PDB file of C-alpha atoms in Angstrom:
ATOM      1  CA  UNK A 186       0.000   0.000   0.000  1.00 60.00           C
ATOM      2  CA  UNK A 187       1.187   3.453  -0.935  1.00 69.00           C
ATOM      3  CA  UNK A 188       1.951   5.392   1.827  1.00 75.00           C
ATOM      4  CA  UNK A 189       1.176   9.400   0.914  1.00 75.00           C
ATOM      5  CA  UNK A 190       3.373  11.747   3.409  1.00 76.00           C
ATOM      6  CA  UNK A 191       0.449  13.979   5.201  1.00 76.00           C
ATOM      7  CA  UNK A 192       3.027  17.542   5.265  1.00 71.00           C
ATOM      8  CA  UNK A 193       4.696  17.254   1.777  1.00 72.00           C
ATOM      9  CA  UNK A 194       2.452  14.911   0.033  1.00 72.00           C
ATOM     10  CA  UNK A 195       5.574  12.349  -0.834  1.00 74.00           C
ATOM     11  CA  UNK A 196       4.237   9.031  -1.962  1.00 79.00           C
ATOM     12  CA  UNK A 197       6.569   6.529  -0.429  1.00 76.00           C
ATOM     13  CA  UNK A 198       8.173   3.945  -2.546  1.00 78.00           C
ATOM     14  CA  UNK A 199       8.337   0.275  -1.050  1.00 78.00           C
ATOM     15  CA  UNK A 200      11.799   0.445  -1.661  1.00 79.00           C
ATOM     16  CA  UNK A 201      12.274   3.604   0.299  1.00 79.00           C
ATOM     17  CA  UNK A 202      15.393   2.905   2.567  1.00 81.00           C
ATOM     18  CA  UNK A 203      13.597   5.074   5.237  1.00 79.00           C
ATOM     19  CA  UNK A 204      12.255   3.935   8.212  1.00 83.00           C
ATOM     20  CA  UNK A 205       8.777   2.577   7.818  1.00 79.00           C
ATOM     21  CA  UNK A 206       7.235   5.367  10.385  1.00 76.00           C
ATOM     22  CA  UNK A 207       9.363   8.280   8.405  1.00 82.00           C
ATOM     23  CA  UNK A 208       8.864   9.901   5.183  1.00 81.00           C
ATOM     24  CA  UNK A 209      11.587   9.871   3.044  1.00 82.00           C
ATOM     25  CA  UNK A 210      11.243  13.400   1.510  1.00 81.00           C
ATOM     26  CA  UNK A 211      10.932  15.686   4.132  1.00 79.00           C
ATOM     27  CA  UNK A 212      11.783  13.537   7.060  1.00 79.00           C
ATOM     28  CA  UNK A 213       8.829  13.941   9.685  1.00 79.00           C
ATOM     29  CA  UNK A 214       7.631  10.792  11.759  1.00 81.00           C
ATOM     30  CA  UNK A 215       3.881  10.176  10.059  1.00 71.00           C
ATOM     31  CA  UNK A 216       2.233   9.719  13.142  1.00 76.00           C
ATOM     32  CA  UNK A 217       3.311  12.648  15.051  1.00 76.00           C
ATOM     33  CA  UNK A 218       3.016  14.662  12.252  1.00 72.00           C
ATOM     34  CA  UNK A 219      -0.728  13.809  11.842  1.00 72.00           C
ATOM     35  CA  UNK A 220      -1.374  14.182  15.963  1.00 74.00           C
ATOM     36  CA  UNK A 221      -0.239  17.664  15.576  1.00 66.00           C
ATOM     37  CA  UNK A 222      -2.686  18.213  12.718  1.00 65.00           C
ATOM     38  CA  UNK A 223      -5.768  17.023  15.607  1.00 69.00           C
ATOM     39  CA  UNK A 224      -4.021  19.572  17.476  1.00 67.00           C
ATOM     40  CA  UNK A 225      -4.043  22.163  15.463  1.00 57.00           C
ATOM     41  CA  UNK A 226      -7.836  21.156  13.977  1.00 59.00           C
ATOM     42  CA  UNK A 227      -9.112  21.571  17.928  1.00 61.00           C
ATOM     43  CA  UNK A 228      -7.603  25.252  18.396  1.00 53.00           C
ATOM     44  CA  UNK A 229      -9.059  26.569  15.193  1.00 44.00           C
ATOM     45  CA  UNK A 230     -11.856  29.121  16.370  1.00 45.00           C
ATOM     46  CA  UNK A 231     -14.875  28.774  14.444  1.00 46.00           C
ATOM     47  CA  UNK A 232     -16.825  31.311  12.021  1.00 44.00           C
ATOM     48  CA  UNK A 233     -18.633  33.664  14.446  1.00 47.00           C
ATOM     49  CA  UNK A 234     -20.786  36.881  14.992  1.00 45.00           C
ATOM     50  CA  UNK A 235     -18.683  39.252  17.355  1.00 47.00           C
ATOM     51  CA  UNK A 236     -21.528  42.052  17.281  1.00 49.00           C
ATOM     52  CA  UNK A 237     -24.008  41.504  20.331  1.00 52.00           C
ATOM     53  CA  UNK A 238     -27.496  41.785  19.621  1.00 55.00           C
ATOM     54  CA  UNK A 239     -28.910  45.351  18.422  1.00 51.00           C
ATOM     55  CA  UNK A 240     -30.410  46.052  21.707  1.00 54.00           C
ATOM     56  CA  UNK A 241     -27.026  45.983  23.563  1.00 61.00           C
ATOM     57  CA  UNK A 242     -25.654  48.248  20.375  1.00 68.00           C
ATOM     58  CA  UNK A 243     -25.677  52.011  22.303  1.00 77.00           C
ATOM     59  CA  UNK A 244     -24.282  53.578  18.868  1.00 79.00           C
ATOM     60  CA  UNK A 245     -28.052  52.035  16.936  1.00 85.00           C
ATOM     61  CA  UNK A 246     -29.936  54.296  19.871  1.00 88.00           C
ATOM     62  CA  UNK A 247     -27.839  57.425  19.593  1.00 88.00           C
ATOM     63  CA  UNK A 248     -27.831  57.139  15.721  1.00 90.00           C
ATOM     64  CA  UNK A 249     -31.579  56.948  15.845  1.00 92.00           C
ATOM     65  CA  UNK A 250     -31.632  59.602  18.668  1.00 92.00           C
ATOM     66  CA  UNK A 251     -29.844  61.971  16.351  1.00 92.00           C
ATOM     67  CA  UNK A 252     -31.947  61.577  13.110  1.00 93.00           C
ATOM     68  CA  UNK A 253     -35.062  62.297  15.740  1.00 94.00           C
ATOM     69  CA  UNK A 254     -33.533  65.465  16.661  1.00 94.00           C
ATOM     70  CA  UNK A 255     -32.558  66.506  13.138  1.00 93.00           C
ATOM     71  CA  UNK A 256     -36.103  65.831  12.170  1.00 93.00           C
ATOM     72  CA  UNK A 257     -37.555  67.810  15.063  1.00 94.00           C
ATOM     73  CA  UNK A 258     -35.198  70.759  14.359  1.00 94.00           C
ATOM     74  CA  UNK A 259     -35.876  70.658  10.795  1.00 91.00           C
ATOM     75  CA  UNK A 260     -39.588  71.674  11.285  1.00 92.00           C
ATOM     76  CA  UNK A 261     -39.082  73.941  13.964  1.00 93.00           C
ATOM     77  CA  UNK A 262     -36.586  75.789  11.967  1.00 91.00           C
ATOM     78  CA  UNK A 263     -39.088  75.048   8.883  1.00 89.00           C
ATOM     79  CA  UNK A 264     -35.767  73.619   6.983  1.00 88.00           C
ATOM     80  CA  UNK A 265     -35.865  73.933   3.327  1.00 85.00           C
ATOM     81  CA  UNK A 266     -34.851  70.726   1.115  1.00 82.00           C
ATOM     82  CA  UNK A 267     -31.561  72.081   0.353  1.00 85.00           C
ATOM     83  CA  UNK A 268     -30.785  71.754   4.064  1.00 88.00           C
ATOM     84  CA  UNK A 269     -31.795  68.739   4.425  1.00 88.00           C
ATOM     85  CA  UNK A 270     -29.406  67.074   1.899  1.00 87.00           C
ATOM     86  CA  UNK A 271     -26.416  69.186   3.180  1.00 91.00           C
ATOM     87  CA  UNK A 272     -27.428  67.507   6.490  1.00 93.00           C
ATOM     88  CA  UNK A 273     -27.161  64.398   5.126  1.00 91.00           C
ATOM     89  CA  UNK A 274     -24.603  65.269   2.593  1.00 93.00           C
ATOM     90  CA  UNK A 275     -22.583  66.157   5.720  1.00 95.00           C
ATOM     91  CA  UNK A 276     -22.909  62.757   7.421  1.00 94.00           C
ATOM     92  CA  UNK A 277     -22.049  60.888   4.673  1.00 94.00           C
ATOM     93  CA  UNK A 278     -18.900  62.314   4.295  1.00 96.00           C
ATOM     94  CA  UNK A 279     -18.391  61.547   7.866  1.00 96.00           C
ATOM     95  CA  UNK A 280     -19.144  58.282   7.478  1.00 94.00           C
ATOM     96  CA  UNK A 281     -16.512  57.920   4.268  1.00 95.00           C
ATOM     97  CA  UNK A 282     -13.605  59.771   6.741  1.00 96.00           C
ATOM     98  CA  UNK A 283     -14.818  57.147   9.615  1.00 95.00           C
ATOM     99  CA  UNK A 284     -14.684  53.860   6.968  1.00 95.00           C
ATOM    100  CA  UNK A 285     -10.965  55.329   6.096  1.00 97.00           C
ATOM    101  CA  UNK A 286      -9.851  55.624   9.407  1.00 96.00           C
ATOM    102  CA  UNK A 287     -11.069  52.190  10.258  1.00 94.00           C
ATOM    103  CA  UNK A 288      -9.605  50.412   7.212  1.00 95.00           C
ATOM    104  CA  UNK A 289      -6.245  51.918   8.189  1.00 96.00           C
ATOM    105  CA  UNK A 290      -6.452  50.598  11.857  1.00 95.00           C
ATOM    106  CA  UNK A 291      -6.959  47.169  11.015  1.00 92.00           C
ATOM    107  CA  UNK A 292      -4.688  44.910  13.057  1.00 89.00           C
ATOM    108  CA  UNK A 293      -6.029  41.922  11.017  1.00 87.00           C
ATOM    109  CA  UNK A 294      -8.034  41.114   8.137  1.00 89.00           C
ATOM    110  CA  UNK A 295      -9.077  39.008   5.517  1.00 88.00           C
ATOM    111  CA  UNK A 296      -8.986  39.352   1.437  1.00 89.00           C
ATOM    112  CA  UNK A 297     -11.015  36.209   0.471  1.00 86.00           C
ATOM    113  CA  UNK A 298     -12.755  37.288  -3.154  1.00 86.00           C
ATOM    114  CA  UNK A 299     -11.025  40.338  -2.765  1.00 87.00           C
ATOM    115  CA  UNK A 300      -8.759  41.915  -5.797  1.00 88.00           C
ATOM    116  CA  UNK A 301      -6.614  44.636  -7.057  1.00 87.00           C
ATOM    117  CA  UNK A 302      -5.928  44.911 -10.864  1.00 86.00           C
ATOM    118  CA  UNK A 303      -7.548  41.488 -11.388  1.00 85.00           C
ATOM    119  CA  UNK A 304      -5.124  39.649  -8.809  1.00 85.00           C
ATOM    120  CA  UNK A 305      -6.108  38.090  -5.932  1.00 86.00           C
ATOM    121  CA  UNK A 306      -3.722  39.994  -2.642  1.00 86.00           C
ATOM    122  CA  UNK A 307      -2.491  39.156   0.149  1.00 88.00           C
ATOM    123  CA  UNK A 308      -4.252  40.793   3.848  1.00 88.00           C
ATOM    124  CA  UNK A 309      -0.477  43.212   4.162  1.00 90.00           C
ATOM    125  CA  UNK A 310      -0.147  46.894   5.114  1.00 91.00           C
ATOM    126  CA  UNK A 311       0.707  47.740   2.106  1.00 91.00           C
ATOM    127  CA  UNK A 312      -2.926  46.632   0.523  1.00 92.00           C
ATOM    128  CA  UNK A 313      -4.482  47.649   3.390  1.00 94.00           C
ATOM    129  CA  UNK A 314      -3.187  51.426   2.977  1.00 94.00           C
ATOM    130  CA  UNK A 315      -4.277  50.911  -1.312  1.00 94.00           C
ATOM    131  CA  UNK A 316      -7.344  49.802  -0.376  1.00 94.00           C
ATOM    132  CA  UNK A 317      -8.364  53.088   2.045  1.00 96.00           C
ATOM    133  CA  UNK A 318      -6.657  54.909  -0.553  1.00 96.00           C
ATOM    134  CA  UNK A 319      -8.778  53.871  -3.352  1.00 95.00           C
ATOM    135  CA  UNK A 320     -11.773  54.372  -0.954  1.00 96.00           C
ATOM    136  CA  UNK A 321     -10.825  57.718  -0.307  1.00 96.00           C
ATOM    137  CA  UNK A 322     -10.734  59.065  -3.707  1.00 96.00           C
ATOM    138  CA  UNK A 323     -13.557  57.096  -5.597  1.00 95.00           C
ATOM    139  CA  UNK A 324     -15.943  58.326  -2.458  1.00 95.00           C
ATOM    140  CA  UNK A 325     -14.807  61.500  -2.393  1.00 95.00           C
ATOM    141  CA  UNK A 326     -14.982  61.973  -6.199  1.00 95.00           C
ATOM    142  CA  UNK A 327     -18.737  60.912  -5.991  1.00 92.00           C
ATOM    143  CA  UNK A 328     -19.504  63.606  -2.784  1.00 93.00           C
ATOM    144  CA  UNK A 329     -17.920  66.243  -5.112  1.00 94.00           C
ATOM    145  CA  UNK A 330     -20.093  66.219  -7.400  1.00 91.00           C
ATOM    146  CA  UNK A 331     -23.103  65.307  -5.579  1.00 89.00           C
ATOM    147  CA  UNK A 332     -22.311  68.583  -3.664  1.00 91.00           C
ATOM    148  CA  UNK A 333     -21.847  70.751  -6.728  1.00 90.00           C
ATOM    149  CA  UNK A 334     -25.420  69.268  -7.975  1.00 86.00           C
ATOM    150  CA  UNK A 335     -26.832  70.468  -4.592  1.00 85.00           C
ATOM    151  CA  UNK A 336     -25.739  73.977  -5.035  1.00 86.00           C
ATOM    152  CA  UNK A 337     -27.044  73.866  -8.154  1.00 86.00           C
ATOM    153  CA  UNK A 338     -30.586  72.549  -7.513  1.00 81.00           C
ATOM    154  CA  UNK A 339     -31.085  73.653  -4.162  1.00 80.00           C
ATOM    155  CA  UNK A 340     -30.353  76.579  -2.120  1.00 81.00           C
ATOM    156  CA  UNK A 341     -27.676  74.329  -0.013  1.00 79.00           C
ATOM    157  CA  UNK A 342     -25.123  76.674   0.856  1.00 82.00           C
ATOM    158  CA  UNK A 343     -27.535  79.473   1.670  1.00 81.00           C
ATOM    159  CA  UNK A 344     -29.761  77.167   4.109  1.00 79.00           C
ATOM    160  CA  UNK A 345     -26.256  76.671   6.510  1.00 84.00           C
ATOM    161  CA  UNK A 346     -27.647  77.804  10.226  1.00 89.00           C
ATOM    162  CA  UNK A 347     -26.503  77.303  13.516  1.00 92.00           C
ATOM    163  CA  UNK A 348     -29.218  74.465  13.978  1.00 92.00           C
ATOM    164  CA  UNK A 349     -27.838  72.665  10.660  1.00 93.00           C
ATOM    165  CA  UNK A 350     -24.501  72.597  12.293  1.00 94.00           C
ATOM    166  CA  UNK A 351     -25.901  71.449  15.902  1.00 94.00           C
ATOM    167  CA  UNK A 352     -27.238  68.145  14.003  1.00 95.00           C
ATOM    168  CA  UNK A 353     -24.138  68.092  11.762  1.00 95.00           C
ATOM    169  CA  UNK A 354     -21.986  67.704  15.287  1.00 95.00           C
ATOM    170  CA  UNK A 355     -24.652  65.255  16.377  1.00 93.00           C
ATOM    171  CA  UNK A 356     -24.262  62.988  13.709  1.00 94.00           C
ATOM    172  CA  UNK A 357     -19.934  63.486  13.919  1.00 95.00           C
ATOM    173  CA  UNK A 358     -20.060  62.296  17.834  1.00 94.00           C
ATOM    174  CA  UNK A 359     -22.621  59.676  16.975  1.00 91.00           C
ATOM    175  CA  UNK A 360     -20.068  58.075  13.795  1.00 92.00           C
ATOM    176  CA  UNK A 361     -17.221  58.429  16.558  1.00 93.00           C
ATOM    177  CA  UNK A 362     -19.057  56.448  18.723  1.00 89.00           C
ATOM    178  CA  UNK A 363     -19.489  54.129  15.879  1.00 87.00           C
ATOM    179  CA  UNK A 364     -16.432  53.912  15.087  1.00 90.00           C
ATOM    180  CA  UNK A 365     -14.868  53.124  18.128  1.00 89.00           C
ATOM    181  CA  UNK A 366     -17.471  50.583  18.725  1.00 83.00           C
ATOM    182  CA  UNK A 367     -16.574  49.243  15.093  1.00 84.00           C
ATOM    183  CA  UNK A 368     -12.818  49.057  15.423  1.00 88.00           C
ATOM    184  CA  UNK A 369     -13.169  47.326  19.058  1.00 85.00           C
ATOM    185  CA  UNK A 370     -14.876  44.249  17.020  1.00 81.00           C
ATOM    186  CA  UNK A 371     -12.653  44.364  14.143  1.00 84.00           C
ATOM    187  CA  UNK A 372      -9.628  43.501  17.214  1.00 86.00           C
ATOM    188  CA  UNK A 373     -12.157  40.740  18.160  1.00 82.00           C
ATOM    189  CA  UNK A 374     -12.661  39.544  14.388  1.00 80.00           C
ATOM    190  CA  UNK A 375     -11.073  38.996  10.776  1.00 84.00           C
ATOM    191  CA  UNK A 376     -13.322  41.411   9.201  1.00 86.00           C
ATOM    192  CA  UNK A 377     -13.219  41.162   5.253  1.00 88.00           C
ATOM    193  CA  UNK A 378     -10.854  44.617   3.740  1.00 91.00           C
ATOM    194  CA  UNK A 379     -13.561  44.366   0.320  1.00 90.00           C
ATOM    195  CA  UNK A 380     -16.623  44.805   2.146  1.00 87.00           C
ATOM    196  CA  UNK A 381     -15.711  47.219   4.409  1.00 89.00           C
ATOM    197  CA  UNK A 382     -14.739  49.308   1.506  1.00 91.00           C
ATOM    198  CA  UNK A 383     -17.869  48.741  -0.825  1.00 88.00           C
ATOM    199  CA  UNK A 384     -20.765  48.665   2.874  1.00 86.00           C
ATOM    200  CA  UNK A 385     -20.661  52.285   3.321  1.00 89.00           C
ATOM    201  CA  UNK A 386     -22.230  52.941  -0.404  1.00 88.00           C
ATOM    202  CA  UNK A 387     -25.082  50.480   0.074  1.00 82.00           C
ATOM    203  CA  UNK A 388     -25.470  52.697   3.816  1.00 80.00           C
ATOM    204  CA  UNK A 389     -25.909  56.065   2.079  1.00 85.00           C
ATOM    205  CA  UNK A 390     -27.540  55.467  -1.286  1.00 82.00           C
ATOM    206  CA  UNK A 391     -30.838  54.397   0.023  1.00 78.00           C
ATOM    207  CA  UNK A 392     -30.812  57.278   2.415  1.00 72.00           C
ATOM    208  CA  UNK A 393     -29.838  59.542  -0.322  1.00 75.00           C
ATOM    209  CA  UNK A 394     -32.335  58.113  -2.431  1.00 79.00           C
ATOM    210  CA  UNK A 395     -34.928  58.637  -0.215  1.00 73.00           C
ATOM    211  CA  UNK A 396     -34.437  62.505   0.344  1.00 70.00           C
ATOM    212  CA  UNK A 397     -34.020  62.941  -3.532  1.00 72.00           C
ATOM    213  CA  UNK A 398     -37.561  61.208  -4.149  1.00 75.00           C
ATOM    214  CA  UNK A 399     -39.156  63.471  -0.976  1.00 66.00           C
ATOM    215  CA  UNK A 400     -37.973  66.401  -3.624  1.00 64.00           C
ATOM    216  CA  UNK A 401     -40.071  65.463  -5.874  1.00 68.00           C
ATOM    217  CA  UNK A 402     -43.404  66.162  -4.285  1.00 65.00           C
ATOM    218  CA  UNK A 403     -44.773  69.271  -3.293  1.00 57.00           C
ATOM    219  CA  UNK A 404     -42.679  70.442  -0.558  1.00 66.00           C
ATOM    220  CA  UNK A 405     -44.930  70.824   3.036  1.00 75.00           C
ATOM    221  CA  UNK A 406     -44.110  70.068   6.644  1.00 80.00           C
ATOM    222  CA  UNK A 407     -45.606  67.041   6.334  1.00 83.00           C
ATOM    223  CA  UNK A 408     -43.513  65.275   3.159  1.00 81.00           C
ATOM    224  CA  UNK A 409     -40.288  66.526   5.110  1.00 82.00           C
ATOM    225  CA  UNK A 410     -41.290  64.595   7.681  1.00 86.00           C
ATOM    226  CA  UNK A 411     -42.240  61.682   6.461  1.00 84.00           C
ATOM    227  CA  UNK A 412     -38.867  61.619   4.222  1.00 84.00           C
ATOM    228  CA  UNK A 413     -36.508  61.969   6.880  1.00 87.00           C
ATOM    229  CA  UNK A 414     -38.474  59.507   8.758  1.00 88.00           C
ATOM    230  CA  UNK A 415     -38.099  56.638   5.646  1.00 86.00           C
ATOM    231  CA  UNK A 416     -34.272  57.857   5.507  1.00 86.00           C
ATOM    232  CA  UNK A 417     -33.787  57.313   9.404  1.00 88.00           C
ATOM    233  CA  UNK A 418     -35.284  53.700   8.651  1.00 88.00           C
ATOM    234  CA  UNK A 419     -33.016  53.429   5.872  1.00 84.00           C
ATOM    235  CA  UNK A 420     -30.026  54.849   7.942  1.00 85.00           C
ATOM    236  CA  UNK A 421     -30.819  52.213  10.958  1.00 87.00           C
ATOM    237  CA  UNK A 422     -31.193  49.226   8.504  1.00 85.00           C
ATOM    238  CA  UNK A 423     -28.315  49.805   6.923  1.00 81.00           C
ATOM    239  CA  UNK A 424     -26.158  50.695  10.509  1.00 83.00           C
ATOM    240  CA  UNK A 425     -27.500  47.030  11.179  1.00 82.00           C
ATOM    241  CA  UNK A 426     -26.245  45.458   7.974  1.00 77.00           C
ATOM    242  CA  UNK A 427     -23.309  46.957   9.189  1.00 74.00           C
ATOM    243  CA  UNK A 428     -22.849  46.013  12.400  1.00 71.00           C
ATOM    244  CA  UNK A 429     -24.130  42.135  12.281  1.00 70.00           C
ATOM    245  CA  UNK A 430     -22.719  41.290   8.600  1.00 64.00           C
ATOM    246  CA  UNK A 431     -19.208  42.786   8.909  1.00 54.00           C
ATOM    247  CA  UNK A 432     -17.755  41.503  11.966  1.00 51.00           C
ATOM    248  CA  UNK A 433     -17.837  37.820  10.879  1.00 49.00           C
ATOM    249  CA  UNK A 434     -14.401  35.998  11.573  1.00 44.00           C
ATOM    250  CA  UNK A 435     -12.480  34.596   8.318  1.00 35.00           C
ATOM    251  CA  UNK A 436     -11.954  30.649   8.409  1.00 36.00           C
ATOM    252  CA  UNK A 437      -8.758  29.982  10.276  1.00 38.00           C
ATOM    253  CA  UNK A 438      -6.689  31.270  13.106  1.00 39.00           C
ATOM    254  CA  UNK A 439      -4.846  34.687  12.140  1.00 40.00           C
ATOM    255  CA  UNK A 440      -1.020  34.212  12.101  1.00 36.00           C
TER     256      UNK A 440
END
């Protein structure tokens, strides 16, 4: 019976002047060699969730707590649509600087189905700092131009108020607190480098989306309302997505 070595995959001749218990290649004794494997099998950590349940998530209630306020200051203030989207222009790019910040303080991460230039990479500093790169510019690129649009079609830039900044600050300390509550499970996890760098688009198009279709009805009290109430929805949804989906450990024990 051929014997196949279980570390370098020799098949053993039945001449082989080794002993009988050794491979002949690489020189390992077969069955120590495969106890360490059972070994090595038993430590391996398993796939798991690191986010606790969205109850115990503090960041979910202050993001939600924040939108509330916006939306209560908005019709006190009788906000125009133009501030609305700088509001939410303004958190998204917070969200973009926070999703930078966090890619670059990864301690450990996974690139499974991830490429650059059509080649699969390796989880290394050096892709890590292309990746947030990348990031950076693509999703600042897009928030240029979405802001030049605003000024164009809305009265943006004249709408800025000391209550637009208030919520602007509320949504910057409630992203902090995000992202410190982020990068804590990342140290926990093997979160993978792609989606972290694609998750916050699919976070701030449908909330986007939803403040762009609220423009296109008549504008009253009431459809500003019940627009920033669908985009709050869409803003908590989406912080979920995040916070279940992206913490997920890769196969494997990290090196």
């Amino acid at each position: 019976m051929t014997v196949i070595c279980p570390k370098c995959q020799h098949a053993r001749s039945p001449t082989a002047p080794a002993p009988a218990w050794q491979c002949p290649a690489c020189g390992i004794a077969y069955h120590k060699y495969a106890a360490f494997q059972a070994r090595a099998r038993a430590a391996v950590v398993p796939p798991r969730d690191t986010a606790p349940p969205p109850g115990w998530d503090g960041s979910l209630w202050a993001l939600i707590g924040a939108n509330l306020l916006s939306l209560v200051i908005a019709v006190v203030a009788d906000w125009s649509l133009g501030s609305v989207m700088l509001l939410y222009w303004s958190q998204s790019v917070i969200i973009g600087l926070a999703n930078v910040a966090r890619i670059l303080t990864l301690e450990r991460f996974s690139t499974e189905n991830f490429q650059i230039n059509d080649r699969d990479v390796a989880p290394t500093p050096a892709v890590k700092r292309q990746t947030a790169l990348f990031f950076l510019v693509h999703y600042g690129m897009f928030h240029a131009v979405y802001f030049m649009f605003m000024c164009v079609q809305t009265d943006a830039l004249a709408s800025i108020s000391t209550g637009l900044a208030a919520c602007v600050v509320l949504f910057a300390l409630n992203h902090a607190w995000s992202y410190r509550y982020n990068v804590a499970l990342d140290r926990r996890g093997t979160p993978n480098i792609g989606t972290l760098m694609f998750t916050p688009y699919l976070r701030i198009v449908p909330m986007h989306a939803t403040i762009l279709v609220g423009g296109a009805f008549a504008p009253s009290t009431a459809t500003l309302v019940l627009f920033m109430l669908l985009k709050t929805g869409a803003d908590v949804a989406m912080h979920l997505v995040e916070h279940r989906r992206l913490q997920h450990r890769a196969d494997g024990v990290p090196a």
